[in-house]
Each structure stands twice: as structure tokens, then as C-alpha cells.
mmCIF file of C-alpha atoms (C1' of nucleotides) in Angstrom:
data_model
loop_
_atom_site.group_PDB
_atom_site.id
_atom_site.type_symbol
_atom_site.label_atom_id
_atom_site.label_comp_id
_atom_site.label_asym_id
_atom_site.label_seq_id
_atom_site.Cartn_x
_atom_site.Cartn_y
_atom_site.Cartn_z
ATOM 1 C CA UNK A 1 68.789 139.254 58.903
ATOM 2 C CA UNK A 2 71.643 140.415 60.935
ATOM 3 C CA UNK A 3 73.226 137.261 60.615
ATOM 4 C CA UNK A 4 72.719 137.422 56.963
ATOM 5 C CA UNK A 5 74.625 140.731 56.563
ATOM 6 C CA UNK A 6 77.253 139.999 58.915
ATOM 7 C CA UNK A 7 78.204 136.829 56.601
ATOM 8 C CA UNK A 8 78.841 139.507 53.289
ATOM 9 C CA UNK A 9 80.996 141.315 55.323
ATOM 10 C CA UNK A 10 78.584 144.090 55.482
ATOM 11 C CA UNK A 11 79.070 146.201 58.627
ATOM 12 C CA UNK A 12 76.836 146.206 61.733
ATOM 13 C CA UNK A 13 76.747 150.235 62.180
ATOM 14 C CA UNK A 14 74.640 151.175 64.908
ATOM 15 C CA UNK A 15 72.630 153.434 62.912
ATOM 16 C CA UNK A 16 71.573 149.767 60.768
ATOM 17 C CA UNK A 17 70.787 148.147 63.733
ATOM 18 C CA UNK A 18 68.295 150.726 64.573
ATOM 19 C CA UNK A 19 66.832 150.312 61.122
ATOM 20 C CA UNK A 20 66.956 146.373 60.873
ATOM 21 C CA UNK A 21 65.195 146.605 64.321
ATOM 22 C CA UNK A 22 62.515 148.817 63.250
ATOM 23 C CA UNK A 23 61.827 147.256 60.294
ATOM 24 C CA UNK A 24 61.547 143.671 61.468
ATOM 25 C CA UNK A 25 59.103 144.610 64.557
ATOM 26 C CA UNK A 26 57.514 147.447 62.529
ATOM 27 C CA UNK A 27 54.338 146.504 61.076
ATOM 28 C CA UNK A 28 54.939 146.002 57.466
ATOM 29 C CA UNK A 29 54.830 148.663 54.395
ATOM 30 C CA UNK A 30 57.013 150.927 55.658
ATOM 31 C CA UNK A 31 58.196 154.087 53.433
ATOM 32 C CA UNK A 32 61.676 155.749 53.610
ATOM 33 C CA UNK A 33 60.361 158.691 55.193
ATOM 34 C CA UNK A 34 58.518 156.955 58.018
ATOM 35 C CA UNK A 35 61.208 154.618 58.612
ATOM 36 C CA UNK A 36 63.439 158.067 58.783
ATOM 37 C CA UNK A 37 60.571 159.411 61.621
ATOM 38 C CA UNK A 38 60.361 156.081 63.860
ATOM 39 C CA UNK A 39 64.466 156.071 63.921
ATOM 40 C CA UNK A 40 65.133 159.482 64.586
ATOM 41 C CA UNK A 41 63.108 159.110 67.810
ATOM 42 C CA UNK A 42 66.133 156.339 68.831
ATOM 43 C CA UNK A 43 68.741 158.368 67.280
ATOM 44 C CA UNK A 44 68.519 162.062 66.027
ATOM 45 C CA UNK A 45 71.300 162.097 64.418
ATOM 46 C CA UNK A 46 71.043 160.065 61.803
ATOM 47 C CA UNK A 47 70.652 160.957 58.353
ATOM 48 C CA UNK A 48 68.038 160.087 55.856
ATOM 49 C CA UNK A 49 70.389 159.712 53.462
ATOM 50 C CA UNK A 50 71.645 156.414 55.525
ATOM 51 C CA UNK A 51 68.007 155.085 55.729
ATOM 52 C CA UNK A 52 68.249 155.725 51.310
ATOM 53 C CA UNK A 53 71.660 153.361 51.161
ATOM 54 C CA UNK A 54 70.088 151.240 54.126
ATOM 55 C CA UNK A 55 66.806 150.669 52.156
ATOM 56 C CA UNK A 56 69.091 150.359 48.716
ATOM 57 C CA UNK A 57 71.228 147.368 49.979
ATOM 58 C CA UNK A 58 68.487 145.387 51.685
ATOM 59 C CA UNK A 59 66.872 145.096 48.469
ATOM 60 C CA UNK A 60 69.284 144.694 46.689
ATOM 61 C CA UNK A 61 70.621 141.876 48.713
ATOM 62 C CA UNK A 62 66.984 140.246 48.585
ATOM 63 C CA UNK A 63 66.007 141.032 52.250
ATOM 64 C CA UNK A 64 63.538 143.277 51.517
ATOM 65 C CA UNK A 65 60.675 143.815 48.843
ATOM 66 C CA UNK A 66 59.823 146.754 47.514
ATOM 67 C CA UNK A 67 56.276 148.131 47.190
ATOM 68 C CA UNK A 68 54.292 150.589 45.103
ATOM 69 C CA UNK A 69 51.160 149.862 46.808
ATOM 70 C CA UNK A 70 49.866 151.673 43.810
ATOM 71 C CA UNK A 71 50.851 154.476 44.479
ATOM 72 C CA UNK A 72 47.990 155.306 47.092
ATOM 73 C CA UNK A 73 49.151 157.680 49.218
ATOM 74 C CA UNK A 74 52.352 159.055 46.330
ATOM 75 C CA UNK A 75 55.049 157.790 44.494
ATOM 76 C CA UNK A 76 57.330 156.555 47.236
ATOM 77 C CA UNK A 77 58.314 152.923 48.024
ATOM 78 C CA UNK A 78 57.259 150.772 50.297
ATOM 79 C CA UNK A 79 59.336 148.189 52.235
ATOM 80 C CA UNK A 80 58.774 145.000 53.993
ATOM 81 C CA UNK A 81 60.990 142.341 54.950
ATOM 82 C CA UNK A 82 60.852 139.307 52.349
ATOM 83 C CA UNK A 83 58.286 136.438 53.745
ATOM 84 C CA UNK A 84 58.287 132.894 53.140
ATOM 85 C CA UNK A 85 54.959 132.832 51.236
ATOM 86 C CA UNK A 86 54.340 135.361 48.514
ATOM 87 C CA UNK A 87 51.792 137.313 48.580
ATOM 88 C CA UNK A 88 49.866 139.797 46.844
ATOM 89 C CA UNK A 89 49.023 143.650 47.957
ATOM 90 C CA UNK A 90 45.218 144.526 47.750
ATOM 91 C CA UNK A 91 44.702 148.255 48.232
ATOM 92 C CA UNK A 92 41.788 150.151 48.706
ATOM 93 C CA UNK A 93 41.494 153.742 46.623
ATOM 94 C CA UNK A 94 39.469 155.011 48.744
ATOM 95 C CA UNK A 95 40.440 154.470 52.423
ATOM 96 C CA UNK A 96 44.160 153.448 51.853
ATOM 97 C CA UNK A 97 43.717 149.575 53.864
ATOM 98 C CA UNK A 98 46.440 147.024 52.270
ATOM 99 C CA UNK A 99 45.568 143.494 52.886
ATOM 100 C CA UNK A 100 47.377 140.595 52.173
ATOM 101 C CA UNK A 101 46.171 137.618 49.427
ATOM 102 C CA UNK A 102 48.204 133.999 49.754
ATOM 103 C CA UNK A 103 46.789 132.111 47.173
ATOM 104 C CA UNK A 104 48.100 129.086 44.771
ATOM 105 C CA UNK A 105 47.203 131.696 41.557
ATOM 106 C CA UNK A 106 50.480 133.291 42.757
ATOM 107 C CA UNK A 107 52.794 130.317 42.983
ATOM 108 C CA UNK A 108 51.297 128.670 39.658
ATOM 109 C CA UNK A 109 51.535 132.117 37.868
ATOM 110 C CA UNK A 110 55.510 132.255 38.750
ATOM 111 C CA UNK A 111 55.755 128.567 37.465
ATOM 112 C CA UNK A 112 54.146 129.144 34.283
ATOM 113 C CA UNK A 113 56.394 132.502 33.981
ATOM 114 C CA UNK A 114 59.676 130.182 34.205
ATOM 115 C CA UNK A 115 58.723 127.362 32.209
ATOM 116 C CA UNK A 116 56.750 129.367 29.479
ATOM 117 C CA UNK A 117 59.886 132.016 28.887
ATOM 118 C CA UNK A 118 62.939 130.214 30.738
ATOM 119 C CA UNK A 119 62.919 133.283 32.874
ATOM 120 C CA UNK A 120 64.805 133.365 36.059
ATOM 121 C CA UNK A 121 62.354 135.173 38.631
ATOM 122 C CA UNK A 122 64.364 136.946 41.051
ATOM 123 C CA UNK A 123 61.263 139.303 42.278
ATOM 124 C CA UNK A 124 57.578 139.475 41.543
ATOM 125 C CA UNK A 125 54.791 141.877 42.664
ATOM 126 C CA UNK A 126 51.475 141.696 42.428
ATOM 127 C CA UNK A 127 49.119 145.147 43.006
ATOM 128 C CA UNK A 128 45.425 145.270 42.937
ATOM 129 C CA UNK A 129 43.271 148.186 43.523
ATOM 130 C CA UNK A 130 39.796 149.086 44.031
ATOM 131 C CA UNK A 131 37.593 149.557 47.151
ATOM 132 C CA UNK A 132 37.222 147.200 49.631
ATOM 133 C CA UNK A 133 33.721 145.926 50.693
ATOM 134 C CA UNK A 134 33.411 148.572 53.193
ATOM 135 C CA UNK A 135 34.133 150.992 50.860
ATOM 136 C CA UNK A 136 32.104 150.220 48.094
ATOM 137 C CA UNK A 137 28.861 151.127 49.888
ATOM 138 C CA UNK A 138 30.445 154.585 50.764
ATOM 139 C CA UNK A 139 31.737 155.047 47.349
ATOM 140 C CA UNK A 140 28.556 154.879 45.796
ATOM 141 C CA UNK A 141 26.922 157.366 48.071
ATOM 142 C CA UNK A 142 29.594 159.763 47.147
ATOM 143 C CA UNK A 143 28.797 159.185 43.333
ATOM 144 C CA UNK A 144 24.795 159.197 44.892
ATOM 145 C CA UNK A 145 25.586 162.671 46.093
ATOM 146 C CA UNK A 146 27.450 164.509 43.479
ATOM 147 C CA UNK A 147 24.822 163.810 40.944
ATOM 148 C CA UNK A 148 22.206 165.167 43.244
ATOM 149 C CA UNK A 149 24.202 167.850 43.900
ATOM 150 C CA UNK A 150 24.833 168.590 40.330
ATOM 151 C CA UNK A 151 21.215 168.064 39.545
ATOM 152 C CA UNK A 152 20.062 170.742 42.145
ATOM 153 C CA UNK A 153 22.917 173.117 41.171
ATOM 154 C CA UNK A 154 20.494 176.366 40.608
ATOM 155 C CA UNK A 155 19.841 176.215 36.315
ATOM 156 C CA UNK A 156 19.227 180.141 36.890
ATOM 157 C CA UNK A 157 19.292 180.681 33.390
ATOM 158 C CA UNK A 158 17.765 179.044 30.050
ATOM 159 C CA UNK A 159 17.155 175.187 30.031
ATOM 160 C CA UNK A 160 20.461 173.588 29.995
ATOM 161 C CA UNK A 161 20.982 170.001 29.331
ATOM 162 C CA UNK A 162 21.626 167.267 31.058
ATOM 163 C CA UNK A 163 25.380 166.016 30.509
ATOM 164 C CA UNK B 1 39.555 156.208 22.746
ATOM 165 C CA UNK B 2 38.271 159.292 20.934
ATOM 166 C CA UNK B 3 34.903 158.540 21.011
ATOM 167 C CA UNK B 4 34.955 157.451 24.672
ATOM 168 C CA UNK B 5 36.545 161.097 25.600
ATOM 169 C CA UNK B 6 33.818 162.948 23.702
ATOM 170 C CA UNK B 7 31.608 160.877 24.929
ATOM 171 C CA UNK B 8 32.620 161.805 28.332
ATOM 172 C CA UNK B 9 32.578 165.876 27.453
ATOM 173 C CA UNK B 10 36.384 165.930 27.316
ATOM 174 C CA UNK B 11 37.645 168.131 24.715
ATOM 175 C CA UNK B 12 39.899 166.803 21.983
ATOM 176 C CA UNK B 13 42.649 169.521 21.366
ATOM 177 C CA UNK B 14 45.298 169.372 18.856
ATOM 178 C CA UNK B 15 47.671 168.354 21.490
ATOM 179 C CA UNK B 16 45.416 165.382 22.740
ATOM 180 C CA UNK B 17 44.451 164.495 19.281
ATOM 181 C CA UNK B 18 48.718 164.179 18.801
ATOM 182 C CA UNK B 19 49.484 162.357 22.207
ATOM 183 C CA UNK B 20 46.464 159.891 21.473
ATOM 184 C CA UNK B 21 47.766 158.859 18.039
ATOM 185 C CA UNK B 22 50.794 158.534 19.654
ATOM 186 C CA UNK B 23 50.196 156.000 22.403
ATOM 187 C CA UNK B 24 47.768 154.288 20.479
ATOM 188 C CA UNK B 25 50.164 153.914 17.533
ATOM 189 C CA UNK B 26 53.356 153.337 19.099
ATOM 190 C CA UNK B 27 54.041 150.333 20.911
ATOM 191 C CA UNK B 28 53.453 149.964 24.416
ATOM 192 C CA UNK B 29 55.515 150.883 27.537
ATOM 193 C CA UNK B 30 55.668 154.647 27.261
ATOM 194 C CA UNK B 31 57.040 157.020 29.656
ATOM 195 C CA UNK B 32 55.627 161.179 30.347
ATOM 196 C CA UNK B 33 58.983 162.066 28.799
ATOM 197 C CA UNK B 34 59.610 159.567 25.554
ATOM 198 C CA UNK B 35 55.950 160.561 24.944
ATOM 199 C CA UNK B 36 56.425 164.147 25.308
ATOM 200 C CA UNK B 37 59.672 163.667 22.906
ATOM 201 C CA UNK B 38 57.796 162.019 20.212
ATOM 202 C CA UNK B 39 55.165 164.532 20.690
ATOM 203 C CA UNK B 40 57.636 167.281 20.317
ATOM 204 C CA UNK B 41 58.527 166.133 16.795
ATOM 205 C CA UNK B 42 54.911 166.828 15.549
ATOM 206 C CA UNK B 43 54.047 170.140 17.355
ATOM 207 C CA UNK B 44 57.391 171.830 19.056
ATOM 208 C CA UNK B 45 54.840 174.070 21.571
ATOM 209 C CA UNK B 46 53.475 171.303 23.204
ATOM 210 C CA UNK B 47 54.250 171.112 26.598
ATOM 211 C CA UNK B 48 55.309 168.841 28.798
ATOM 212 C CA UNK B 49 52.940 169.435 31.319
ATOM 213 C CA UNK B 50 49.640 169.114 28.928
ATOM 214 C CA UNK B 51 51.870 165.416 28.078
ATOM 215 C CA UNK B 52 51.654 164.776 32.123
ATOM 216 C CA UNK B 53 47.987 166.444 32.656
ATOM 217 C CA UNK B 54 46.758 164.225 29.497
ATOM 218 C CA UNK B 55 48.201 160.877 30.876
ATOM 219 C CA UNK B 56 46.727 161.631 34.631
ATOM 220 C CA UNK B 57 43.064 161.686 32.807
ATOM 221 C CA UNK B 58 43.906 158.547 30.437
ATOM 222 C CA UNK B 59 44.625 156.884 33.383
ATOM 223 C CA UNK B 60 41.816 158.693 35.902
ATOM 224 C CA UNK B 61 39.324 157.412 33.365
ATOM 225 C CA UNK B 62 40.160 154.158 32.900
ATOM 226 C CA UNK B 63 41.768 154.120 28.990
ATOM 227 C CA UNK B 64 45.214 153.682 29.520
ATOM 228 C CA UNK B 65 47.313 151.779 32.640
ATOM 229 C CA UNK B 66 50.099 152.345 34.560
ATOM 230 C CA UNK B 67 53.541 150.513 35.046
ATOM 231 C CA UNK B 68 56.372 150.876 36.830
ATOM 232 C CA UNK B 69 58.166 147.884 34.874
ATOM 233 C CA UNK B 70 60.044 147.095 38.331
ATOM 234 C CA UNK B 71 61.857 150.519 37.966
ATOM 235 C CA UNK B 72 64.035 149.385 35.481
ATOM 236 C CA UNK B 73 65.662 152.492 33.994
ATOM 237 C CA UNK B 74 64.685 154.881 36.866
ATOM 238 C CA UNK B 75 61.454 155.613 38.465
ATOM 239 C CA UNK B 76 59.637 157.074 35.865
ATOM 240 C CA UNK B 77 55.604 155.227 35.068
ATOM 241 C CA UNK B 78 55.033 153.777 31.659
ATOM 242 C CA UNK B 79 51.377 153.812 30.461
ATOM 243 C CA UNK B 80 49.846 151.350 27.812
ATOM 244 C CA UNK B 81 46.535 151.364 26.607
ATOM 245 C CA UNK B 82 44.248 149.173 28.597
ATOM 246 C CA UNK B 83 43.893 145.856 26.272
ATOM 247 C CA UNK B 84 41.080 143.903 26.464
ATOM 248 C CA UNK B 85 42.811 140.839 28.316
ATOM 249 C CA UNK B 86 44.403 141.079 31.654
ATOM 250 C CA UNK B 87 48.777 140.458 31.364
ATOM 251 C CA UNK B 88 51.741 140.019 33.551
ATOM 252 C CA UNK B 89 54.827 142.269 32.471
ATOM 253 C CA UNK B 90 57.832 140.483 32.800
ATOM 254 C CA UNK B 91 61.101 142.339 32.900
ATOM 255 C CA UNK B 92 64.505 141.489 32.361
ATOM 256 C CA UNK B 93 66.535 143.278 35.179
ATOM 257 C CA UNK B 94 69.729 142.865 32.737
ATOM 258 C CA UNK B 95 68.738 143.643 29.397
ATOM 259 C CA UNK B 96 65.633 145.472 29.965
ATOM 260 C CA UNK B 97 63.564 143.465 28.018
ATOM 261 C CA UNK B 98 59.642 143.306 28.298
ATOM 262 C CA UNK B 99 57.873 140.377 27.759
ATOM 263 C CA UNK B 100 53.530 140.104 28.500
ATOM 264 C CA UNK B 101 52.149 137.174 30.032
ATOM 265 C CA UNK B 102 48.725 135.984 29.117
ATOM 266 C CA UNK B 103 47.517 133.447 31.522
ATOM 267 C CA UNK B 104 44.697 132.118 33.700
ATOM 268 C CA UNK B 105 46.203 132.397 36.935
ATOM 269 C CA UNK B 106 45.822 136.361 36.251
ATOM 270 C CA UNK B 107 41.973 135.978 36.063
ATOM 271 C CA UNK B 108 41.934 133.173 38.762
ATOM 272 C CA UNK B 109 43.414 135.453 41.316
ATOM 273 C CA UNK B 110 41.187 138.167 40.357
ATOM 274 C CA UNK B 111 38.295 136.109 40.958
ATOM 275 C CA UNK B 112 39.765 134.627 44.374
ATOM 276 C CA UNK B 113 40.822 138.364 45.448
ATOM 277 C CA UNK B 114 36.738 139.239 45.015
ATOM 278 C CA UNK B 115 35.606 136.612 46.087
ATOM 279 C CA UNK B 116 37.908 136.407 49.273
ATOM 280 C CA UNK B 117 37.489 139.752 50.482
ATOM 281 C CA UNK B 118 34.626 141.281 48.495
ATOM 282 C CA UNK B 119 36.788 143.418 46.652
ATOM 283 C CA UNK B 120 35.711 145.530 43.753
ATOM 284 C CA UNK B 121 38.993 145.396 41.466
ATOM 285 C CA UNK B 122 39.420 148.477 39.167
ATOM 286 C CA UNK B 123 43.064 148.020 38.135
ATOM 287 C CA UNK B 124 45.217 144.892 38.905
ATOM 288 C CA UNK B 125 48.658 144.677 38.176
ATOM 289 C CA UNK B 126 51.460 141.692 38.269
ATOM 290 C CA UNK B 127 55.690 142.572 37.189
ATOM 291 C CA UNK B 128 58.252 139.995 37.531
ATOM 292 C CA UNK B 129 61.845 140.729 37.463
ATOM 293 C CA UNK B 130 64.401 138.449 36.612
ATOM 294 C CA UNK B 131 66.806 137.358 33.842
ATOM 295 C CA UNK B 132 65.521 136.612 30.662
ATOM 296 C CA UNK B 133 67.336 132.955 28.822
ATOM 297 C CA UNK B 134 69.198 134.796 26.952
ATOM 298 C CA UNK B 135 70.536 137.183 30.149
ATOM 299 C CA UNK B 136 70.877 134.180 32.377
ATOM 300 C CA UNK B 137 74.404 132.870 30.848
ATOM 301 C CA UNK B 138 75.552 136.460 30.353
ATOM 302 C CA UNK B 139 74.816 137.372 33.697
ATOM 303 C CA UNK B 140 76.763 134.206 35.024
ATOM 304 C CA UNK B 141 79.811 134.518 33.036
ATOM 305 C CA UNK B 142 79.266 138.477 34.836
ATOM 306 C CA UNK B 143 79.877 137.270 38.106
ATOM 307 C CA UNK B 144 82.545 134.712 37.416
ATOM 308 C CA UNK B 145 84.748 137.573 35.661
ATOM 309 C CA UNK B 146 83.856 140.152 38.565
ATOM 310 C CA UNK B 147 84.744 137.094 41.299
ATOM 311 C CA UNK B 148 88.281 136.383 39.220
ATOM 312 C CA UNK B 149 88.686 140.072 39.201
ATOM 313 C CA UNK B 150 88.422 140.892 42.614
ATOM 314 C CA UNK B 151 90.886 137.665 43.537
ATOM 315 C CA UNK B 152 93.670 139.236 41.474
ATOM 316 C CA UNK B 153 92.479 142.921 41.670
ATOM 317 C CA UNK B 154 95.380 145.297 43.091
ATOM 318 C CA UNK B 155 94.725 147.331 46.281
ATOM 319 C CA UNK B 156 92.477 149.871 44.973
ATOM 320 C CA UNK B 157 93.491 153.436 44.876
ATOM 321 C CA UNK B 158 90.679 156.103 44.220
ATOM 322 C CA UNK B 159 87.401 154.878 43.240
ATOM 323 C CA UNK B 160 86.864 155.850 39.466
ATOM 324 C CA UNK B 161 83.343 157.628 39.383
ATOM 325 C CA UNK B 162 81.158 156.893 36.114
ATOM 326 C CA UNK B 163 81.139 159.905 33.534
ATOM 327 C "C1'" DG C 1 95.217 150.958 60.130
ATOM 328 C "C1'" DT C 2 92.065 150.253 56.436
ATOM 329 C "C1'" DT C 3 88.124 150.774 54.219
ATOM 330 C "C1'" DA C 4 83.280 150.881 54.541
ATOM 331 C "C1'" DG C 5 79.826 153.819 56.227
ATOM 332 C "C1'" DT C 6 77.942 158.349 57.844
ATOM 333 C "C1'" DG C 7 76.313 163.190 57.797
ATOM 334 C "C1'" DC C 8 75.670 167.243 55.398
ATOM 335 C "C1'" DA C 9 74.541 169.987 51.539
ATOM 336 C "C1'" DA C 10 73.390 170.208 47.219
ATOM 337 C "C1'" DA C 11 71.933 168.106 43.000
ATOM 338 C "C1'" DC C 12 68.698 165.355 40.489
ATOM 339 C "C1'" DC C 13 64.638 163.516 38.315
ATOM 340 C "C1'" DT C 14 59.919 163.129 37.778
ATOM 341 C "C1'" DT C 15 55.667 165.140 38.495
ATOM 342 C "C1'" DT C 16 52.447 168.833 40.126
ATOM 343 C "C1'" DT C 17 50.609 173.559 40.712
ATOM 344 C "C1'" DG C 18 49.374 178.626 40.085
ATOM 345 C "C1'" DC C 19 48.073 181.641 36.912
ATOM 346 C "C1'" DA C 20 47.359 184.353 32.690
ATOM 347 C "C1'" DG C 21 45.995 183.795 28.211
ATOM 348 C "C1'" DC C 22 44.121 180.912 24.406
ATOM 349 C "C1'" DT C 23 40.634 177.740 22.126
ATOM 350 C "C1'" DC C 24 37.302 174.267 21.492
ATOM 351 C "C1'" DT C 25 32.343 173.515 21.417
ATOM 352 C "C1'" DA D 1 30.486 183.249 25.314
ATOM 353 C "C1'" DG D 2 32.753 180.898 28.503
ATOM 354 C "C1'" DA D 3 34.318 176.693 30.680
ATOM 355 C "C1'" DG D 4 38.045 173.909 29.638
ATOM 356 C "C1'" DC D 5 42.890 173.633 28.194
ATOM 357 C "C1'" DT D 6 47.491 175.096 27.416
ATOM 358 C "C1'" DG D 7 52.087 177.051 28.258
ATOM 359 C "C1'" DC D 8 55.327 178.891 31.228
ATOM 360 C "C1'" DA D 9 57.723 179.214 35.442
ATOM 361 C "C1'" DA D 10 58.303 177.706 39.616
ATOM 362 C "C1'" DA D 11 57.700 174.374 43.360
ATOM 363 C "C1'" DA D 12 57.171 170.042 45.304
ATOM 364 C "C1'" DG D 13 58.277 165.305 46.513
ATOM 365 C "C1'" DG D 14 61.232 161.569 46.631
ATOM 366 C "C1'" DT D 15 65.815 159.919 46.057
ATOM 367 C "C1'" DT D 16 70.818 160.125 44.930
ATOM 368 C "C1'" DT D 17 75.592 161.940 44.947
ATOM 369 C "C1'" DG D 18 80.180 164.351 46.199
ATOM 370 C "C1'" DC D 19 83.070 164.837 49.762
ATOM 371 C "C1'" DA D 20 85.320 165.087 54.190
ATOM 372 C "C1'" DC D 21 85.056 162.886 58.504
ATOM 373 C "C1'" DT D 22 84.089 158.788 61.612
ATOM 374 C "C1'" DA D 23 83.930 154.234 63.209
ATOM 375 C "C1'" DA D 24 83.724 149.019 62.528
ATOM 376 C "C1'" DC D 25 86.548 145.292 61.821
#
DNA sequence: GTTAGTGCAAACCTTTTGCAGCTCT
DNA sequence: AGAGCTGCAAAAGGTTTGCACTAAC
């Protein structure tokens, strides 16, 4: 990555060599304002502002990928340095877990995107959300629970109906 | 989409009954505020807000879905109504374009992303960015002029900021 | 020594919230 | 009648910009 930069000319400041640092050993998905937290710890002066341009250029050099991570959590961006293998983002609504799907669907569906429009793919994303198996069980319950609730809400007056 | 909201107990206001025509007459890919202008036209009082409050329970109840077209044109969300087969949105990063992609690699990895993790999918979403054929040329010829430019470009004196 | 990069403050854009009053069923 | 909605104003959240100063090459 450094190496990368360093070949565009692009300067080696020491406040980017904090934030190339963090984000390569970082788990992945970071957000701006995280990233901002973990490098203030090495370096309190530095800005947020430089983590914004820092963020800006790696993607728009290609190093990173950006993420939505639909929008779990608000409508900030997610980073993550760009991997070999693409891959898409699986998100749980309920309990906020991101995992990880490699699959040929992904590679074919890029394929079929070039050929079918002579498109030039530069980036691609792919989002799902829904609740993972651990969360389906739970969700349910909820659902289980706020009908009973509403059910045994005290009708103190006249019959009312049912929704 | 009407029927569905009554169904649900939802009431249809004036202002709904304008911002449902709206989306469901218009084509796709519109954002709060382009929705809120068009709305505007038809009934000056109504407020942004009830244009943002009205597209949060489209999309909270499942009738309408949202994009983020690779943040072309800022970071605003678009919303469509939710069509009956699953699509890629492919986006031209030059011209803006939108193009859908209807393919079985779509439904494939939805199946594999269930099946693989036991995943209950409520909302899936794949956006490609690129350069359309017809950008692809344009955008090359871009690039040679900037690269001639810069070669015979005079020391610059004070950057020229954009009106 | 240049010129790119940084910090700071302030602006910006999109979206949400609190609340009083209005309206759909 | 009364819960549900709306409009207004104001705030919040995330990101960008103008500008003077600093530091990498």
C-alpha cells in the first residue's frame, strides 16, 4: 500500500502512516469516525479532517472499498482495504454481525455485467440484509411478544377490534 | 401500494396519496429532495419532512427500496418501488447513467447466501460502478488531454476554485 | 525551496426530532 | 373523538471547504 502511494508521488506524512497502519491491521469495516478514535490514541493531534482526505484518496486511488453495510448502524461509510477475492457483505438487522460471502455468483454476475452492456467495472458492491440464523429465533419472539402484549393491553372500555 | 397501506391501518393523507402517485408514476431512482420538488408542484404546503417520514415507512414496510447508486451525485438515497424481480443497478461513474441488470446470478447468490449461513434475506442489494461503452472512449481521450496538459502546463500560479 | 498536506473553524448537505395544531377514519 | 399525521423550526450526523501554516521531498 505504502509502496503503492509512494510510486504516485503521493507523500508519506506521518499522520498517513498512522492511518495506513491502522487500517491494514485493523479488523475490517472501519468508519471515518472510528478510524479518527483508534488514531488519535497514536497521535492527538491530528485532525479528522485528514482522516476525510485520507479516506477520499484511498478510494479514489482503488486501495480501499467503500461500504454502506446498509446502513445498520447510520449513514456513514465503511472502509476496508481492497482484497483479492470479492466478496459480498451480509448484515444482520438485528444484531449488527457482517459476514463475508465468496462465491462464483459474484464473479459470473460481473462477467455477465461487462459482456451484456460493454461496461467497464471499476467497483461493485454487493449488500444483503436480514437476520442471521441466530437471530431469527430471537426475532420472532420479539414479534411473539408484542402481540401478546398488545393482546393483553387492558380493553377497559367497549369491545374493540382486533387490528 | 394503496391497498397494502390500508390494509396495514396506515392512513392515506392527501400528501401520501400525492407522493405515492408520484413514485409510482415517475420513473425510478428518486431522491427525498427531487421527490419533495415534484411534490411541491402539486400541493406547495407539503413538507419536506412528511416527503422524508413517508419514504422511512415505504421502505420500513417493505414497498419501496433503497439505493445509494454508488453515491454518484452526492450522498443522498434513491428509492424505487420494490419490483417483482430481483436487479443489479449499474452506474456509470462518468455520465451518470443507470442501467438494471436482470440475471440469475442475483437469485443464485441469494440462494447460496441462505443456504450458506442460514440467513433470512429481507432486502439484497448489488451496484456496479464503472464506465458505460459509450463513457469508456470519452473517458480515455480525458486522460490523454489531462496527461498532454500537464507535460506542457506552465508552473501553476493560484489554484482556480470552481464557482 | 516548492508544493502537497495539515489543522482549525466554519460551512454544507441530508436527514431526524420535538412539539403544537390539524385531519383522517 | 382521538390517535395518527403534518408543518415548522431547530438540531443532529456525517462530510467537505477556505485559508494560513507546516513539513516532505
Amino acid at each position: 500500500m505504502k509502496h503503492s502511494l509512494r510510486a504516485r508521488g503521493v507523500r508519506l506524512t506521518r499522520q498517513r502512516q498512522i492511518l495506513l497502519d491502522l487500517i491494514d491491521k485493523s479488523g475490517k469495516h472501519l468508519d471515518a469516525e472510528s478510524l479518527y478514535q483508534m488514531a488519535q490514541a497514536l497521535d492527538p493531534k491530528l485532525n479528522r479532517v485528514t482522516v476525510y482526505r485520507t479516506l477520499k484518496m484511498l478510494k479514489a486511488g482503488g486501495l480501499v472499498d467503500e461500504l454502506d453495510l446498509m446502513h445498520y448502524g447510520g449513514d456513514q461509510h465503511y472502509y476496508e482495504t481492497r482484497l483479492k477475492q470479492e466478496h459480498a457483505h451480509v448484515v444482520c438487522l438485528r444484531c449488527g454481525k457482517v459476514e463475508e460471502f465468496f462465491g462464483e455468483p459474484l464473479s459470473r454476475l460481473r462477467r455477465q455485467v461487462e459482456s451484456h452492456f460493454g461496461f467497464q467495472i471499476l467497483v461493485a458492491r454487493t449488500e444483503v440484509g436480514g437476520y442471521c440464523s441466530h437471530c431469527q429465533a430471537l426475532r420472532a419472539k420479539e414479534v411473539r411478544d408484542a402481540a401478546t402484549q398488545a393482546d393483553s393491553e387492558p380493553p377497559r372500555k367497549k369491545a374493540e377490534r382486533k387490528s
